[in-house]
XYZ file of C-alpha atoms in Angstrom:
321
model
C 8.549 15.545 -65.692
C 5.956 14.450 -68.296
C 7.133 13.681 -71.819
C 5.183 16.513 -73.420
C 6.426 19.017 -70.851
C 10.039 18.012 -71.488
C 9.470 18.279 -75.220
C 7.932 21.748 -74.863
C 11.080 22.998 -73.134
C 13.308 21.606 -75.863
C 10.974 22.862 -78.583
C 11.024 26.412 -77.211
C 14.832 26.353 -77.256
C 14.864 25.060 -80.841
C 12.370 27.695 -81.990
C 14.111 30.614 -80.293
C 17.551 29.650 -81.632
C 16.716 28.465 -85.160
C 13.480 29.969 -86.510
C 15.031 32.914 -88.368
C 17.798 30.926 -90.056
C 15.572 27.965 -90.909
C 12.789 30.107 -92.354
C 15.263 32.032 -94.528
C 16.665 28.703 -95.747
C 13.135 27.384 -96.370
C 12.272 30.482 -98.411
C 15.372 30.053 -100.569
C 14.597 26.343 -101.002
C 11.014 27.128 -102.084
C 12.272 29.579 -104.721
C 14.707 26.971 -106.053
C 11.956 24.352 -106.068
C 9.674 26.620 -108.148
C 12.507 27.204 -110.636
C 13.108 23.457 -110.863
C 9.420 22.743 -111.478
C 9.276 25.439 -114.180
C 12.312 24.043 -116.007
C 10.960 20.481 -115.718
C 7.616 21.573 -117.176
C 9.377 23.221 -120.148
C 11.453 20.065 -120.758
C 8.351 17.855 -120.685
C 6.496 20.128 -123.135
C 9.457 20.195 -125.544
C 9.759 16.409 -125.407
C 6.041 15.920 -126.067
C 6.079 18.306 -129.039
C 9.212 16.707 -130.517
C 7.881 13.162 -130.143
C 4.595 14.193 -131.791
C 6.508 15.690 -134.723
C 8.777 12.716 -135.404
C 6.062 10.110 -134.816
C 6.578 6.481 -133.822
C 9.132 5.748 -136.540
C 12.057 7.122 -134.545
C 11.476 5.615 -131.118
C 15.212 5.256 -130.463
C 15.747 8.963 -131.135
C 12.881 9.805 -128.786
C 14.419 7.688 -126.051
C 17.787 9.419 -126.507
C 16.116 12.837 -126.356
C 14.304 11.956 -123.133
C 17.517 10.607 -121.572
C 19.497 13.715 -122.527
C 16.705 15.961 -121.238
C 16.523 14.205 -117.879
C 20.319 14.255 -117.569
C 20.296 17.966 -118.299
C 17.573 18.499 -115.720
C 19.557 16.565 -113.099
C 22.616 18.738 -113.797
C 20.464 21.867 -113.587
C 19.013 20.807 -110.211
C 22.487 20.352 -108.749
C 24.082 23.277 -110.491
C 27.370 24.122 -108.844
C 26.679 21.524 -106.153
C 24.919 24.212 -104.089
C 21.297 23.102 -103.989
C 19.328 25.291 -101.568
C 16.854 22.449 -101.038
C 19.571 20.004 -100.000
C 21.195 22.618 -97.759
C 17.850 23.268 -96.080
C 17.328 19.558 -95.441
C 20.834 19.053 -94.100
C 20.538 22.099 -91.819
C 17.320 20.662 -90.457
C 19.008 17.358 -89.696
C 22.160 18.724 -88.116
C 20.670 21.670 -86.201
C 17.175 20.520 -85.267
C 17.334 16.716 -85.119
C 20.835 16.895 -83.670
C 19.603 19.139 -80.837
C 16.786 16.722 -79.972
C 19.147 13.755 -79.914
C 21.605 15.539 -77.614
C 18.717 16.325 -75.236
C 18.499 12.587 -74.473
C 22.139 11.534 -74.403
C 24.931 14.069 -74.868
C 27.353 11.413 -76.112
C 25.135 10.233 -78.976
C 26.515 10.927 -82.430
C 24.297 11.800 -85.426
C 25.755 10.984 -88.859
C 23.111 11.776 -91.545
C 25.099 10.379 -94.474
C 25.616 6.954 -92.851
C 23.158 4.155 -92.101
C 22.922 0.681 -90.607
C 23.981 -2.367 -92.652
C 21.326 -4.728 -93.960
C 22.845 -7.536 -91.873
C 21.960 -5.635 -88.680
C 18.376 -5.190 -89.845
C 18.261 -8.874 -90.779
C 19.238 -9.887 -87.241
C 15.788 -8.804 -86.029
C 14.063 -11.402 -88.249
C 11.253 -9.202 -89.518
C 10.792 -10.314 -93.142
C 12.811 -10.877 -96.293
C 13.456 -8.117 -98.846
C 15.243 -7.582 -102.153
C 16.544 -4.021 -101.815
C 17.745 -2.158 -98.724
C 18.566 1.504 -98.049
C 19.602 3.217 -94.816
C 20.776 6.674 -93.711
C 20.610 9.149 -90.799
C 22.556 7.065 -88.309
C 22.415 7.763 -84.573
C 24.932 5.840 -82.474
C 26.665 5.824 -79.108
C 26.806 4.329 -75.621
C 23.807 5.112 -73.392
C 24.020 5.876 -69.675
C 22.790 2.336 -68.940
C 25.849 1.002 -70.839
C 23.797 -0.165 -73.825
C 25.412 0.175 -77.237
C 22.750 2.089 -79.186
C 22.295 2.542 -82.941
C 19.308 3.819 -84.916
C 18.749 4.799 -88.530
C 16.145 5.305 -91.212
C 15.555 2.127 -93.207
C 13.714 1.433 -96.458
C 13.243 -2.118 -97.763
C 11.638 -3.134 -101.040
C 10.644 -6.265 -102.905
C 11.318 -6.661 -106.617
C 8.707 -7.905 -109.097
C 9.100 -8.771 -112.770
C 6.035 -9.141 -114.976
C 5.586 -11.424 -117.986
C 7.000 -8.735 -120.290
C 10.197 -8.501 -118.275
C 9.351 -5.142 -116.724
C 10.727 -4.738 -113.192
C 8.975 -2.829 -110.427
C 9.502 -2.408 -106.696
C 7.111 -2.253 -103.775
C 7.891 -0.914 -100.307
C 8.018 -3.512 -97.550
C 9.129 -1.245 -94.708
C 9.823 2.476 -94.403
C 10.670 3.995 -91.049
C 13.053 3.991 -88.104
C 14.962 0.938 -86.928
C 17.036 0.698 -83.736
C 19.328 -1.853 -82.124
C 20.285 -1.858 -78.437
C 23.059 -4.183 -77.244
C 22.694 -4.789 -73.508
C 25.507 -5.747 -71.101
C 23.513 -8.816 -69.970
C 22.089 -11.651 -72.048
C 18.325 -11.929 -72.428
C 18.732 -15.716 -72.739
C 15.445 -15.881 -74.640
C 13.785 -15.194 -77.973
C 10.823 -12.828 -77.945
C 9.048 -11.391 -80.978
C 6.429 -8.653 -80.660
C 4.644 -8.318 -84.003
C 1.668 -6.426 -85.400
C -1.535 -8.297 -84.662
C -2.516 -10.694 -87.439
C -6.247 -10.855 -87.922
C -6.002 -14.409 -89.225
C -5.069 -16.484 -86.188
C -5.528 -19.805 -88.001
C -2.156 -21.536 -87.688
C -2.530 -23.724 -90.786
C -3.599 -20.825 -93.000
C -0.727 -18.689 -91.771
C 1.800 -21.478 -92.272
C 0.629 -22.090 -95.848
C 0.865 -18.390 -96.704
C 4.268 -18.123 -95.033
C 3.256 -15.098 -93.014
C 5.413 -15.914 -90.016
C 8.035 -18.660 -89.636
C 7.793 -18.914 -85.841
C 4.024 -19.308 -85.305
C 4.650 -22.316 -83.075
C 6.206 -19.918 -80.536
C 3.036 -17.847 -80.163
C 1.891 -17.283 -76.565
C -1.253 -15.778 -75.036
C -1.162 -12.966 -72.484
C -3.796 -11.937 -69.968
C -4.434 -8.577 -71.645
C -7.171 -8.410 -74.296
C -6.205 -4.827 -75.145
C -2.580 -5.853 -75.704
C -3.644 -8.871 -77.796
C -5.626 -6.566 -80.120
C -2.446 -4.675 -80.972
C 0.278 -7.342 -80.900
C 0.972 -11.013 -81.416
C 3.655 -12.325 -79.050
C 6.045 -15.188 -79.834
C 8.595 -16.465 -77.322
C 10.928 -19.390 -76.780
C 10.155 -19.333 -73.035
C 6.759 -18.170 -71.789
C 7.954 -17.660 -68.199
C 10.781 -15.338 -69.242
C 8.454 -13.539 -71.666
C 6.052 -12.815 -68.809
C 8.945 -11.583 -66.677
C 9.892 -9.108 -69.400
C 6.380 -8.115 -70.501
C 5.267 -6.851 -67.107
C 2.012 -4.941 -66.631
C 4.046 -1.709 -66.580
C 5.860 -2.535 -69.828
C 2.645 -3.588 -71.572
C 0.953 -0.380 -70.447
C 3.786 1.662 -71.986
C 3.560 -0.313 -75.234
C -0.215 0.162 -75.442
C -0.031 3.845 -74.516
C 2.497 4.638 -77.243
C 0.438 2.819 -79.868
C -2.808 4.533 -78.835
C -1.204 7.969 -78.624
C 0.814 7.896 -81.845
C -1.447 5.608 -83.945
C 1.765 4.128 -85.291
C 2.603 0.475 -85.896
C 5.854 -0.809 -84.437
C 7.476 -4.179 -83.749
C 10.044 -5.520 -81.303
C 12.548 -8.385 -81.252
C 14.552 -9.558 -78.239
C 17.307 -12.137 -78.705
C 20.642 -12.949 -77.092
C 21.853 -9.629 -75.664
C 20.050 -7.376 -78.137
C 16.738 -5.604 -78.462
C 15.527 -4.389 -81.853
C 12.608 -2.056 -82.538
C 11.178 -0.576 -85.723
C 8.547 2.114 -86.304
C 6.399 2.517 -89.430
C 6.910 6.289 -89.519
C 8.143 6.818 -93.055
C 11.098 9.142 -93.577
C 11.645 10.512 -90.080
C 14.524 12.933 -90.412
C 13.425 14.744 -93.534
C 12.033 18.222 -93.128
C 8.344 18.954 -93.382
C 6.953 20.073 -96.734
C 8.452 23.277 -98.088
C 5.028 24.909 -97.740
C 4.989 24.120 -94.022
C 6.695 25.957 -91.137
C 10.174 24.420 -90.874
C 9.891 23.852 -87.106
C 6.350 22.471 -87.144
C 5.590 21.334 -83.598
C 3.513 18.249 -84.442
C 6.187 16.904 -86.780
C 8.988 17.411 -84.279
C 6.936 15.953 -81.432
C 6.463 12.734 -83.414
C 10.228 12.486 -83.826
C 10.851 13.236 -80.154
C 8.216 10.790 -78.922
C 9.718 7.847 -80.835
C 13.169 8.552 -79.434
C 11.839 9.038 -75.909
C 9.814 5.812 -76.089
C 12.804 3.815 -77.352
C 15.139 5.067 -74.618
C 12.573 4.624 -71.830
C 11.713 1.104 -72.969
C 15.412 0.201 -73.156
C 16.023 1.504 -69.628
C 13.122 -0.512 -68.224
C 14.151 -3.676 -70.035
C 17.745 -3.366 -68.813
C 16.483 -2.862 -65.253
C 14.333 -5.987 -65.550
C 17.280 -7.949 -66.870
C 19.450 -6.892 -63.974
C 16.736 -7.877 -61.484
C 15.836 -11.212 -63.092
C 17.717 -14.448 -62.645
C 17.692 -16.728 -65.682
C 18.518 -20.415 -65.679
């Protein structure tokens, strides 16, 4: 059965079972959001008027007023610990995302409040970062006996200017998954976004990639336009990146218009998608069960599981020295 056809069946089940409850929750969340925005606007106006009245001579007092105002606003937003917006988001995760996950593997567990440790993300050797956040953990044993874990990940770099002001820039925001296979890959393989600058010296000087010396060429111009491939053993890399696998990798990229990268090492495969915050609900102004949004989520999961199954099959069929 085609991917979209399978998704349509699941989507119809989700819509028929959850539309009424989710739309009621969305309506309540929108009302709360309007109240929050109104209160925030009033606080900002009061602060502006007060600061204008006292002038620049009492900067410390102004700072205290702003801090107290923001603290009061934070308390107001979470009044009684029963935020309708947070409830709506959590319902979306547990009811909608949870249903999609179970459609792939019944034994998978979805734990929204947990994430993957930074050490696991670091194993994939993507790039360095200063700050790390993770939540929305999916974990379990797949039918092919792979130990599977996936979560949302956000990494940031920290910058301090000459005045001592600190700011942060996003390095990566999206989904990250790790699959531990029963059999060793016995190779290192890195699939990375295509770098337009192929000059080895220039890339070494700028520190763009520490393993440029491992770069290999493949007989697929279309694939080369999307990815750069680095491997410790070209023969094994070609055994893993078969024409069928490369076609799947190209098809997903062309269909979803989404960057992603892959690392294979020891007995693990790692993949990350630049999809932003995957398991958050759509905008409050948008239908809670928006088909396009949910299809994007489903397609990434389906692609990850299918790719894992094919790689495990190749491993079981291939003899490594």
